[in-house]
XYZ file of C-alpha atoms in Angstrom:
653
model
C 50.511 34.993 -9.832
C 48.483 33.058 -6.851
C 45.205 30.371 -7.376
C 43.136 30.761 -4.442
C 40.265 32.600 -5.124
C 37.477 33.846 -2.662
C 33.993 34.398 -3.951
C 30.489 35.796 -2.000
C 27.116 34.987 -3.244
C 23.977 36.050 -1.462
C 20.349 35.795 -0.650
C 18.574 39.171 0.180
C 15.197 39.533 1.237
C 13.875 42.301 -1.566
C 10.965 43.974 -2.030
C 9.144 44.653 -5.217
C 9.661 48.636 -5.928
C 11.812 49.662 -2.847
C 14.386 51.072 -4.778
C 15.860 53.153 -2.007
C 15.819 49.834 0.624
C 16.866 47.421 -2.192
C 19.595 49.383 -2.339
C 20.341 49.392 1.084
C 20.543 46.124 1.368
C 22.758 45.298 -1.849
C 24.921 47.666 -0.141
C 24.960 45.878 2.829
C 25.894 42.360 1.120
C 28.640 44.191 -0.737
C 30.267 45.708 2.736
C 30.409 42.254 3.834
C 31.657 40.059 0.974
C 34.474 42.576 0.935
C 34.852 42.177 4.874
C 35.350 38.838 4.500
C 37.906 38.504 1.920
C 36.020 38.180 -1.682
C 36.349 39.911 -4.967
C 33.664 38.762 -6.827
C 29.963 38.968 -5.366
C 26.929 37.890 -6.891
C 23.478 38.692 -6.192
C 19.983 37.441 -6.907
C 18.220 37.764 -10.083
C 16.306 41.518 -10.590
C 17.369 42.489 -6.916
C 17.780 45.881 -7.802
C 14.033 46.556 -8.624
C 12.843 43.193 -7.119
C 11.392 40.428 -8.895
C 7.791 40.778 -8.543
C 7.061 43.636 -10.132
C 4.693 42.155 -12.535
C 3.046 44.567 -15.174
C 5.091 47.663 -13.180
C 7.628 46.196 -15.784
C 6.288 47.269 -18.160
C 6.199 51.196 -16.682
C 9.165 53.509 -17.913
C 9.771 54.605 -13.569
C 11.152 50.834 -13.234
C 13.450 51.127 -15.624
C 14.654 55.004 -14.610
C 14.541 53.823 -11.346
C 16.433 50.768 -11.713
C 19.578 53.427 -13.603
C 19.468 55.451 -10.997
C 20.400 52.604 -8.706
C 22.878 51.201 -10.678
C 24.396 55.012 -11.037
C 24.186 54.809 -7.181
C 26.180 51.504 -6.923
C 28.909 53.111 -9.350
C 29.420 56.488 -7.370
C 29.128 54.067 -3.803
C 33.284 53.329 -2.585
C 31.527 50.181 -0.815
C 31.723 48.861 -4.561
C 35.220 49.729 -5.103
C 37.810 46.717 -5.771
C 35.422 44.155 -5.618
C 33.632 42.472 -8.990
C 29.685 43.459 -8.460
C 26.804 41.653 -10.327
C 23.378 42.559 -9.465
C 20.073 42.153 -11.712
C 17.548 44.587 -13.048
C 15.483 45.008 -16.214
C 17.516 47.072 -19.510
C 16.001 48.207 -22.166
C 18.409 47.481 -25.259
C 16.891 49.081 -29.006
C 13.409 49.265 -27.238
C 13.523 45.438 -26.058
C 12.939 44.485 -22.399
C 15.826 42.360 -20.900
C 16.145 40.824 -17.569
C 19.657 41.166 -17.061
C 22.694 41.083 -15.053
C 25.172 43.978 -15.087
C 28.745 43.164 -14.037
C 30.691 45.823 -12.901
C 34.338 46.863 -11.662
C 35.464 50.286 -10.143
C 33.263 52.528 -12.122
C 33.272 50.526 -15.002
C 30.547 48.747 -16.600
C 31.878 45.312 -17.856
C 29.135 43.204 -19.207
C 25.453 43.410 -19.546
C 24.193 39.614 -19.915
C 20.695 39.587 -20.949
C 18.841 36.091 -19.616
C 17.667 33.664 -22.557
C 15.871 31.178 -21.234
C 12.505 32.686 -19.550
C 10.203 30.978 -16.586
C 6.836 30.772 -17.942
C 5.436 28.097 -15.807
C 3.603 27.546 -13.080
C 3.629 30.945 -11.037
C 6.099 32.135 -13.689
C 4.851 34.617 -16.670
C 8.379 36.310 -17.472
C 7.098 36.061 -21.077
C 5.083 38.311 -20.525
C 7.637 40.938 -19.289
C 11.069 40.351 -20.724
C 12.215 38.511 -24.078
C 14.841 35.993 -24.229
C 18.230 37.108 -25.578
C 18.405 34.299 -28.539
C 21.521 35.081 -30.348
C 24.033 32.585 -28.617
C 27.939 33.715 -28.508
C 27.027 36.911 -29.681
C 27.172 40.942 -28.377
C 25.772 43.766 -29.266
C 26.560 47.786 -28.641
C 24.786 48.997 -25.517
C 24.393 52.668 -25.665
C 24.542 53.740 -21.742
C 22.205 56.638 -20.552
C 23.775 60.094 -20.498
C 23.682 59.644 -16.628
C 25.511 56.576 -16.789
C 27.799 57.928 -19.007
C 29.297 60.858 -16.799
C 29.895 58.136 -13.959
C 31.599 55.719 -16.031
C 33.139 57.377 -18.868
C 31.677 54.695 -20.939
C 30.080 55.555 -24.084
C 29.047 51.837 -25.062
C 29.591 48.606 -23.298
C 29.162 44.577 -24.492
C 25.537 43.478 -24.383
C 25.061 40.055 -24.835
C 26.015 36.410 -24.458
C 29.673 36.969 -23.511
C 32.086 35.898 -20.576
C 34.711 37.548 -18.330
C 38.309 37.046 -19.169
C 40.547 37.743 -15.617
C 43.822 37.718 -15.086
C 43.540 34.393 -13.322
C 40.487 32.626 -14.513
C 37.215 33.004 -16.528
C 33.402 33.731 -15.601
C 30.110 32.982 -16.894
C 27.011 34.011 -15.433
C 23.513 32.185 -15.892
C 20.153 33.166 -14.784
C 18.202 30.955 -13.017
C 16.326 28.974 -15.256
C 18.743 28.334 -17.496
C 20.377 25.670 -14.820
C 16.587 23.847 -14.995
C 16.992 24.020 -18.922
C 18.092 20.578 -20.831
C 20.934 22.373 -22.255
C 22.183 25.199 -19.766
C 24.886 27.549 -20.552
C 27.002 26.273 -18.240
C 27.795 23.207 -20.423
C 29.015 24.787 -22.997
C 30.249 27.826 -21.326
C 32.550 25.287 -19.066
C 33.991 23.627 -22.159
C 35.125 26.337 -23.334
C 37.648 27.108 -20.558
C 35.063 28.827 -17.734
C 36.453 27.821 -14.231
C 33.475 30.166 -12.161
C 29.888 29.959 -12.807
C 27.365 32.118 -11.660
C 23.462 31.782 -11.121
C 21.034 34.379 -9.779
C 18.001 33.206 -8.774
C 14.322 34.020 -8.107
C 13.466 30.999 -7.225
C 9.943 30.415 -4.673
C 9.666 27.287 -2.210
C 8.217 24.176 -3.319
C 7.860 21.922 -0.772
C 11.403 19.046 -1.409
C 12.538 21.850 -4.455
C 15.969 22.284 -1.986
C 16.659 18.446 -2.859
C 16.248 19.473 -7.041
C 18.525 22.770 -6.307
C 21.216 20.957 -4.868
C 20.945 18.040 -7.121
C 21.289 20.316 -10.218
C 24.245 22.289 -9.270
C 26.289 19.256 -8.004
C 25.456 17.691 -11.601
C 26.904 20.613 -13.361
C 30.079 20.663 -11.539
C 30.553 16.820 -11.426
C 30.469 16.718 -15.446
C 32.246 19.581 -15.773
C 34.290 20.528 -13.577
C 34.265 24.195 -11.586
C 33.083 26.469 -9.381
C 29.018 27.384 -9.242
C 27.716 30.269 -7.221
C 24.290 30.109 -6.611
C 22.512 33.513 -5.249
C 18.726 33.524 -4.744
C 16.193 35.576 -3.406
C 14.118 35.289 0.058
C 11.147 36.020 1.491
C 8.107 37.709 0.291
C 8.240 40.048 -1.831
C 4.965 41.562 -1.231
C 2.889 38.640 -3.493
C 1.505 35.007 -3.010
C 5.301 33.766 -3.077
C 7.975 32.936 -0.405
C 11.746 32.615 -2.307
C 13.490 30.363 -0.104
C 17.115 31.808 0.022
C 19.365 28.345 -0.373
C 22.353 30.118 -1.860
C 24.916 27.896 -2.268
C 28.500 27.270 -3.277
C 30.100 24.382 -4.991
C 33.177 22.815 -6.551
C 33.813 19.936 -8.680
C 30.801 18.460 -7.533
C 30.902 18.973 -3.699
C 28.894 21.766 -1.905
C 31.623 24.229 -0.010
C 29.286 26.651 1.833
C 25.003 26.544 2.120
C 22.635 29.679 3.262
C 19.816 29.179 5.020
C 16.384 27.843 3.362
C 14.450 30.173 6.160
C 15.553 32.624 7.867
C 14.471 36.230 9.243
C 17.541 37.671 8.253
C 17.387 40.499 5.165
C 20.941 39.972 4.166
C 22.715 37.065 4.474
C 26.497 36.589 2.971
C 28.318 32.920 1.868
C 31.532 33.008 1.084
C 34.097 30.248 0.163
C 38.104 30.393 -0.472
C 38.808 28.210 -3.361
C 41.434 26.758 -5.308
C 41.697 27.333 -9.044
C 44.250 24.569 -9.215
C 41.417 21.911 -7.865
C 39.268 22.560 -11.442
C 42.278 22.392 -13.700
C 43.643 19.186 -12.044
C 39.741 17.825 -11.691
C 39.089 18.609 -15.015
C 42.359 17.333 -17.003
C 41.793 14.115 -15.768
C 38.340 13.647 -17.967
C 39.203 12.577 -21.239
C 35.708 12.561 -22.751
C 35.694 16.149 -21.249
C 38.785 17.145 -22.639
C 37.623 15.882 -26.376
C 34.185 17.471 -26.118
C 36.718 21.063 -24.872
C 38.854 20.598 -28.242
C 35.641 21.270 -30.381
C 33.722 23.437 -28.376
C 32.754 26.785 -30.284
C 34.657 30.026 -28.463
C 32.504 32.593 -26.466
C 33.276 36.207 -26.868
C 35.763 37.195 -24.010
C 35.588 40.622 -22.316
C 38.989 41.116 -20.481
C 38.900 42.358 -17.254
C 42.416 44.199 -15.866
C 41.852 42.148 -12.294
C 42.553 39.491 -10.123
C 40.167 37.765 -7.906
C 43.414 36.117 -6.425
C 46.256 37.595 -4.595
C 50.271 37.002 -4.737
C 50.645 35.663 -1.640
C 48.478 33.186 -0.828
C 50.215 29.731 0.380
C 49.124 30.136 3.603
C 45.531 31.022 3.061
C 43.173 28.103 4.424
C 40.846 26.897 1.889
C 37.394 25.774 2.339
C 36.379 22.243 3.339
C 33.704 20.263 1.361
C 30.410 19.810 3.147
C 27.058 17.408 3.604
C 23.922 19.930 2.880
C 21.423 19.665 5.613
C 17.905 19.415 4.076
C 14.872 19.703 6.221
C 11.723 17.324 6.360
C 8.690 18.650 4.413
C 6.573 18.645 7.893
C 10.000 21.559 9.031
C 9.807 23.316 5.256
C 5.660 23.736 6.154
C 6.922 25.013 9.809
C 9.398 27.370 9.159
C 8.373 28.389 5.248
C 4.973 30.105 5.468
C 5.331 31.260 9.125
C 8.473 33.216 7.368
C 5.796 34.805 5.116
C 3.429 34.669 7.213
C 6.033 37.502 8.732
C 6.865 39.329 6.116
C 3.135 39.973 4.775
C 2.545 41.064 8.110
C 5.190 43.801 8.349
C 4.863 44.764 4.912
C 0.917 45.533 5.053
C 1.569 47.442 8.265
C -1.532 45.846 10.089
C -1.096 44.524 14.186
C -1.698 41.128 13.436
C -3.781 38.237 12.309
C -7.588 36.768 12.897
C -8.151 33.183 12.952
C -11.817 31.315 12.679
C -10.938 28.432 14.862
C -13.008 25.583 14.371
C -10.996 22.808 16.608
C -10.018 20.816 13.340
C -6.770 20.418 11.458
C -7.146 22.930 8.934
C -7.326 25.384 11.493
C -5.257 24.275 13.737
C -2.583 23.788 10.988
C -2.490 27.332 10.533
C -2.858 29.013 13.797
C 0.722 26.582 14.512
C 1.966 28.601 11.933
C 1.313 31.619 13.373
C 2.748 30.384 16.582
C 5.954 29.166 14.508
C 6.474 32.835 13.388
C 6.734 34.157 16.797
C 9.108 31.379 17.706
C 11.063 32.225 14.810
C 10.835 36.097 15.670
C 11.976 35.578 18.878
C 14.325 33.744 18.413
C 15.501 36.634 15.719
C 15.455 38.749 18.505
C 17.546 36.884 21.061
C 20.175 36.372 18.118
C 20.279 40.242 18.161
C 18.254 40.754 14.752
C 17.716 44.323 15.160
C 15.631 44.967 11.831
C 13.024 42.270 13.793
C 13.147 43.709 16.878
C 12.141 47.436 15.371
C 9.512 45.298 12.891
C 7.380 43.778 16.080
C 7.718 46.557 17.781
C 6.007 48.971 15.182
C 3.333 45.931 15.168
C 2.487 45.976 18.693
C 3.053 49.382 18.865
C 5.161 49.241 22.226
C 8.773 51.047 21.090
C 10.448 49.665 24.406
C 9.073 45.775 23.838
C 11.269 43.317 23.503
C 9.555 39.504 22.170
C 11.161 36.720 24.514
C 8.084 34.447 25.223
C 6.379 33.645 21.562
C 3.070 32.530 23.437
C 3.349 36.226 25.128
C 4.040 36.937 21.831
C 1.167 35.373 19.856
C -1.670 36.949 22.214
C -0.353 39.894 20.741
C -0.316 39.514 17.384
C -2.991 36.613 16.870
C -6.875 36.653 17.637
C -8.169 33.295 17.592
C -12.316 32.944 17.365
C -14.586 30.012 17.858
C -17.886 30.667 16.422
C -20.298 28.806 17.383
C -23.908 27.930 16.174
C -26.497 24.963 17.612
C -25.057 22.360 15.459
C -21.419 22.496 17.562
C -20.281 20.366 19.103
C -18.770 20.646 23.072
C -15.528 18.245 21.445
C -14.958 20.895 18.971
C -15.399 24.022 21.222
C -13.121 22.584 23.860
C -9.915 21.689 21.225
C -10.131 25.136 19.953
C -10.237 26.275 23.671
C -7.611 24.160 24.719
C -5.329 24.885 21.578
C -5.888 28.683 21.722
C -4.542 28.611 25.131
C -1.329 26.252 24.761
C -0.115 28.607 22.066
C -1.354 31.764 23.750
C -3.655 33.159 21.352
C -6.561 36.077 22.107
C -9.355 33.439 22.375
C -12.815 34.537 21.420
C -15.987 33.003 21.711
C -19.039 33.539 19.944
C -22.376 32.314 18.929
C -24.108 33.285 15.364
C -27.051 31.443 15.797
C -28.196 35.235 15.772
C -27.512 36.103 12.869
C -27.655 32.715 10.831
C -31.869 33.022 11.974
C -32.297 36.386 11.341
C -30.821 36.065 7.657
C -33.322 32.616 7.579
C -36.317 35.230 9.060
C -35.886 37.672 6.022
C -35.970 34.715 3.641
C -39.108 33.479 5.185
C -40.712 36.901 5.128
C -40.010 37.635 1.742
C -41.430 33.733 0.264
C -43.348 32.659 2.891
C -41.734 29.503 3.161
C -38.806 28.287 5.682
C -35.974 25.681 4.576
C -35.793 22.668 6.966
C -32.658 20.037 7.395
C -32.367 16.872 6.034
C -33.163 15.525 9.063
C -35.831 17.529 9.675
C -37.798 16.668 5.842
C -36.130 19.275 4.312
C -35.082 18.644 0.692
C -31.211 18.522 -0.709
C -31.342 22.031 -1.364
C -32.545 23.244 1.493
C -30.164 20.794 3.481
C -27.308 22.687 1.496
C -28.505 26.253 1.498
C -29.105 26.345 5.185
C -24.943 24.845 5.967
C -23.819 27.193 3.553
C -25.427 30.667 5.316
C -23.803 29.285 8.190
C -20.413 29.112 6.530
C -20.994 32.714 4.818
C -21.974 34.406 8.389
C -18.881 33.183 9.446
C -16.886 34.819 6.855
C -18.737 38.066 7.606
C -18.609 38.003 11.451
C -14.588 36.966 10.764
C -14.050 40.438 8.844
C -15.905 42.381 11.396
C -14.143 41.489 14.191
C -10.475 41.924 12.532
C -11.237 45.265 11.780
C -12.891 46.354 15.177
C -11.341 43.574 17.752
C -8.495 45.555 18.699
C -10.070 49.083 18.549
C -12.813 47.228 21.351
C -9.809 46.433 23.098
C -8.188 50.162 22.987
C -5.197 48.857 20.657
C -4.410 50.151 17.291
C -4.449 48.813 13.818
C -6.504 46.250 12.214
C -6.093 42.469 11.730
C -5.433 40.262 8.708
C -8.058 37.626 8.138
C -6.422 33.848 8.013
C -8.036 31.287 5.814
C -8.058 27.459 6.265
C -8.559 25.639 3.144
C -5.636 23.399 1.961
C -5.034 22.707 -1.644
C -7.044 19.337 -2.023
C -10.042 21.654 -0.995
C -9.351 24.374 -3.685
C -8.566 21.498 -6.469
C -11.549 19.793 -5.672
C -14.026 22.544 -4.815
C -15.026 21.264 -1.708
C -15.590 24.373 -0.266
C -18.411 26.790 0.560
C -18.137 30.260 -1.657
C -17.219 32.859 0.943
C -17.288 31.119 3.646
C -14.040 31.267 5.949
C -12.026 29.752 3.033
C -12.328 33.445 1.638
C -9.828 35.495 3.688
C -6.899 38.151 3.095
C -4.387 35.303 3.095
C -4.497 31.443 3.327
C -1.071 30.060 4.228
C -2.086 26.421 4.013
C -3.651 27.121 0.279
C -0.742 25.684 -1.440
C -0.151 22.299 1.056
C -2.319 19.113 0.602
C -4.381 17.072 3.577
C -1.347 14.277 3.729
C 1.521 17.018 4.431
C -0.331 18.857 6.281
C -1.761 16.370 8.643
C 2.418 15.091 8.784
C 3.037 19.282 9.689
C 0.181 18.998 12.525
C 2.252 15.758 14.097
C 5.780 17.896 13.865
C 4.340 20.579 15.655
C 3.055 17.966 18.228
C 6.111 16.548 18.932
C 8.498 19.856 18.467
C 5.989 22.314 20.234
C 4.308 20.769 23.097
C 1.124 21.137 22.022
C -1.086 18.119 23.611
C -4.212 19.530 22.418
C -3.016 18.784 18.771
C -3.668 15.114 19.623
C -6.985 15.244 20.137
C -7.662 17.143 16.795
C -5.726 14.503 14.836
C -7.359 11.750 16.452
C -11.007 13.569 15.868
C -12.838 12.673 12.925
C -13.488 15.641 10.055
C -16.159 17.658 10.479
C -18.022 20.758 9.302
C -21.015 20.816 12.131
C -23.413 22.370 9.863
C -26.212 19.691 10.107
C -28.007 19.328 13.333
C -26.468 17.149 16.086
C -27.889 13.778 17.217
C -28.021 13.630 20.919
C -25.432 16.168 21.085
C -22.713 14.656 19.219
C -21.328 14.955 16.034
C -23.976 13.049 13.088
C -22.373 14.732 9.650
C -18.243 13.797 9.142
C -16.442 14.873 5.695
C -13.843 12.200 4.644
C -12.247 12.548 1.550
C -10.106 9.499 0.811
C -7.161 10.235 -0.115
C -5.513 6.622 -0.112
C -7.743 5.902 -3.012
C -5.500 7.570 -5.798
C -6.880 5.776 -8.736
C -7.501 6.782 -12.102
C -11.853 5.906 -11.089
C -11.277 8.381 -8.664
C -12.963 12.066 -8.804
C -10.355 14.474 -10.570
C -9.870 17.809 -10.755
C -12.709 20.231 -11.342
C -12.386 22.123 -13.781
C -14.894 25.548 -15.000
C -13.383 27.449 -17.915
C -9.508 26.199 -17.028
C -9.611 27.576 -13.590
C -10.100 24.999 -10.378
C -13.794 25.247 -9.965
C -14.856 26.594 -6.236
C -18.450 25.095 -5.810
C -20.753 25.028 -3.140
C -20.251 22.701 -0.443
C -21.876 19.422 -1.261
C -23.306 18.305 2.442
C -23.727 14.322 1.738
C -22.401 11.519 3.384
C -19.154 11.063 0.979
C -15.940 9.504 0.675
C -14.421 11.067 -2.448
C -11.352 9.791 -3.721
C -9.148 11.636 -6.439
C -6.146 11.875 -8.667
C -4.178 14.375 -6.919
C -1.014 12.551 -6.079
C 0.489 15.155 -3.490
C -0.765 17.669 -5.719
C 1.453 17.074 -8.347
C 1.568 19.899 -11.340
C 0.488 22.448 -8.565
C 2.353 24.819 -7.392
C 2.658 25.008 -3.717
C 2.908 28.935 -3.397
C 0.580 30.228 -0.035
C -2.343 31.452 -1.331
C -5.137 29.445 -3.112
C -5.416 29.335 -6.590
C -9.343 30.635 -6.846
C -9.948 31.927 -9.598
C -13.227 32.077 -11.216
C -16.577 30.266 -9.554
C -18.232 27.916 -10.957
C -22.115 28.623 -11.109
C -23.211 25.320 -11.037
C -21.418 22.222 -9.750
C -23.751 19.849 -11.013
C -22.621 21.228 -14.680
C -18.607 20.995 -13.882
C -18.981 17.270 -12.870
C -21.738 14.643 -12.780
C -19.951 12.597 -10.229
C -21.327 14.901 -7.334
C -25.017 15.210 -8.671
């Protein structure tokens, strides 16, 4: 009997409730794995239905269609002669579980339910699933009739067990279980399990890849063994981006690394490994062997199948490699850009509309769209036919092939500078120059007629005309006159997003992009229903510090010299009158004064308070420390709106 095994893991861009599309991507990954010689294929968490189904998990149809996809997989010739490990929801004794279903040659070997559910930050798994709490125990699961006719099985094992193949032993973990203080792989490894698998639905957070890789390498360093991690990738329809990073490790070393950011819907990793390397590594660790001698055994499901072949002496082994990490600025340039692409193609819209103010935040958002265009062009140049088909659908031109990201940006991004009498020539020029350099279709317009009309209605009804503070008005008048400008920009943005392509003779509408960073959301430093109120906000989970680093990255790597002036300019909303044609109002949030006495987060009913913008001379400091504790998804965490900022925090009275 041989001892070299070839195993496969993958990252799939699955869509929530897209059962047919998900089935095809699963089959494609299995086919690729078999072509590479793998005899075990691991897929992401809940890959059959898609991870982000949320309350659709309550619906019986979700369970039914998942079973139908499983039946199609069992019946397909593609799944023959390879152990397939797929994820789906399963109802057992009227309790819904997040499960792995492992099958081989039309027979289900084991249904393994998740034992530790993710229920913090962006995750709410306890809302839809129940954890399996009976460690090292299994029950009989009665298969639905549609599966019994295929598998010729009436019942299959359901619970916490491992697979005993002819040549090795395989144990499963599911996502969160790797992150728990006492992960299942510890006890499984002590009981002789040599191959650990982890199916994840893990979303992107800046710098998270370091923790993910460390957990896997440390698990196999202390206990030895082979570890496979699969993950969802892309945007499955919600505000999260899942960042792939599939990997294979052995004895503390990485043997295969998947991409963290990619437009490929299916990515498969394989590695050929020697089981004797695991056995000899473990044999040298006396403390581990002493603990193993006292370990409680797992139920074993015997599998008459070998992952190795008899004649494998000359088969080459995979070599260890160093994991390549992205810098935080690179992560921002790639992750949100990939999320934008998925959101755009799945919304079936024709592009984006971005109010471009000439400041750092809106410039960063524009750079993300430009980065998206760069990745689309790169994927097309590399022969990705799915991306080519999607971009042709978006631009409504069947013979179009994108080559230049600037040219593509002109088709999918419309930027707009909305000037008022308080706008300066400097910000107008900076916005126009950045639009020219990235190639967006740029529009300049004046909102003063709309502002005067709205203020005129108020004056007509009340007989009073509000004034700015510099003209003798009160603080309330000053704030109201600023906010009406900001809110009119939101109304104008949505009007142009719906009709600007119609005016140009093109089909479709545009998604409105917001540009409010996470610090502004947590601090309440924004105008309610201004341009921060958008369809999607790709920088809504990123701090100002990281955003500035990202803009510096774009300046150097994308050759956009207009960003130099934007970075050097003082931050200003330009909502108050100019002084001799120059900016007199600056908005400065001090991120260097992260001290306990600084302004803390504003909370209203347990939710981040979104308060009316306070336009005073300010140097506000706050305790964010890189937005610690904030899940950095790509839409701002807007919840209930606080009706009165002064009642939330006295520091802003």
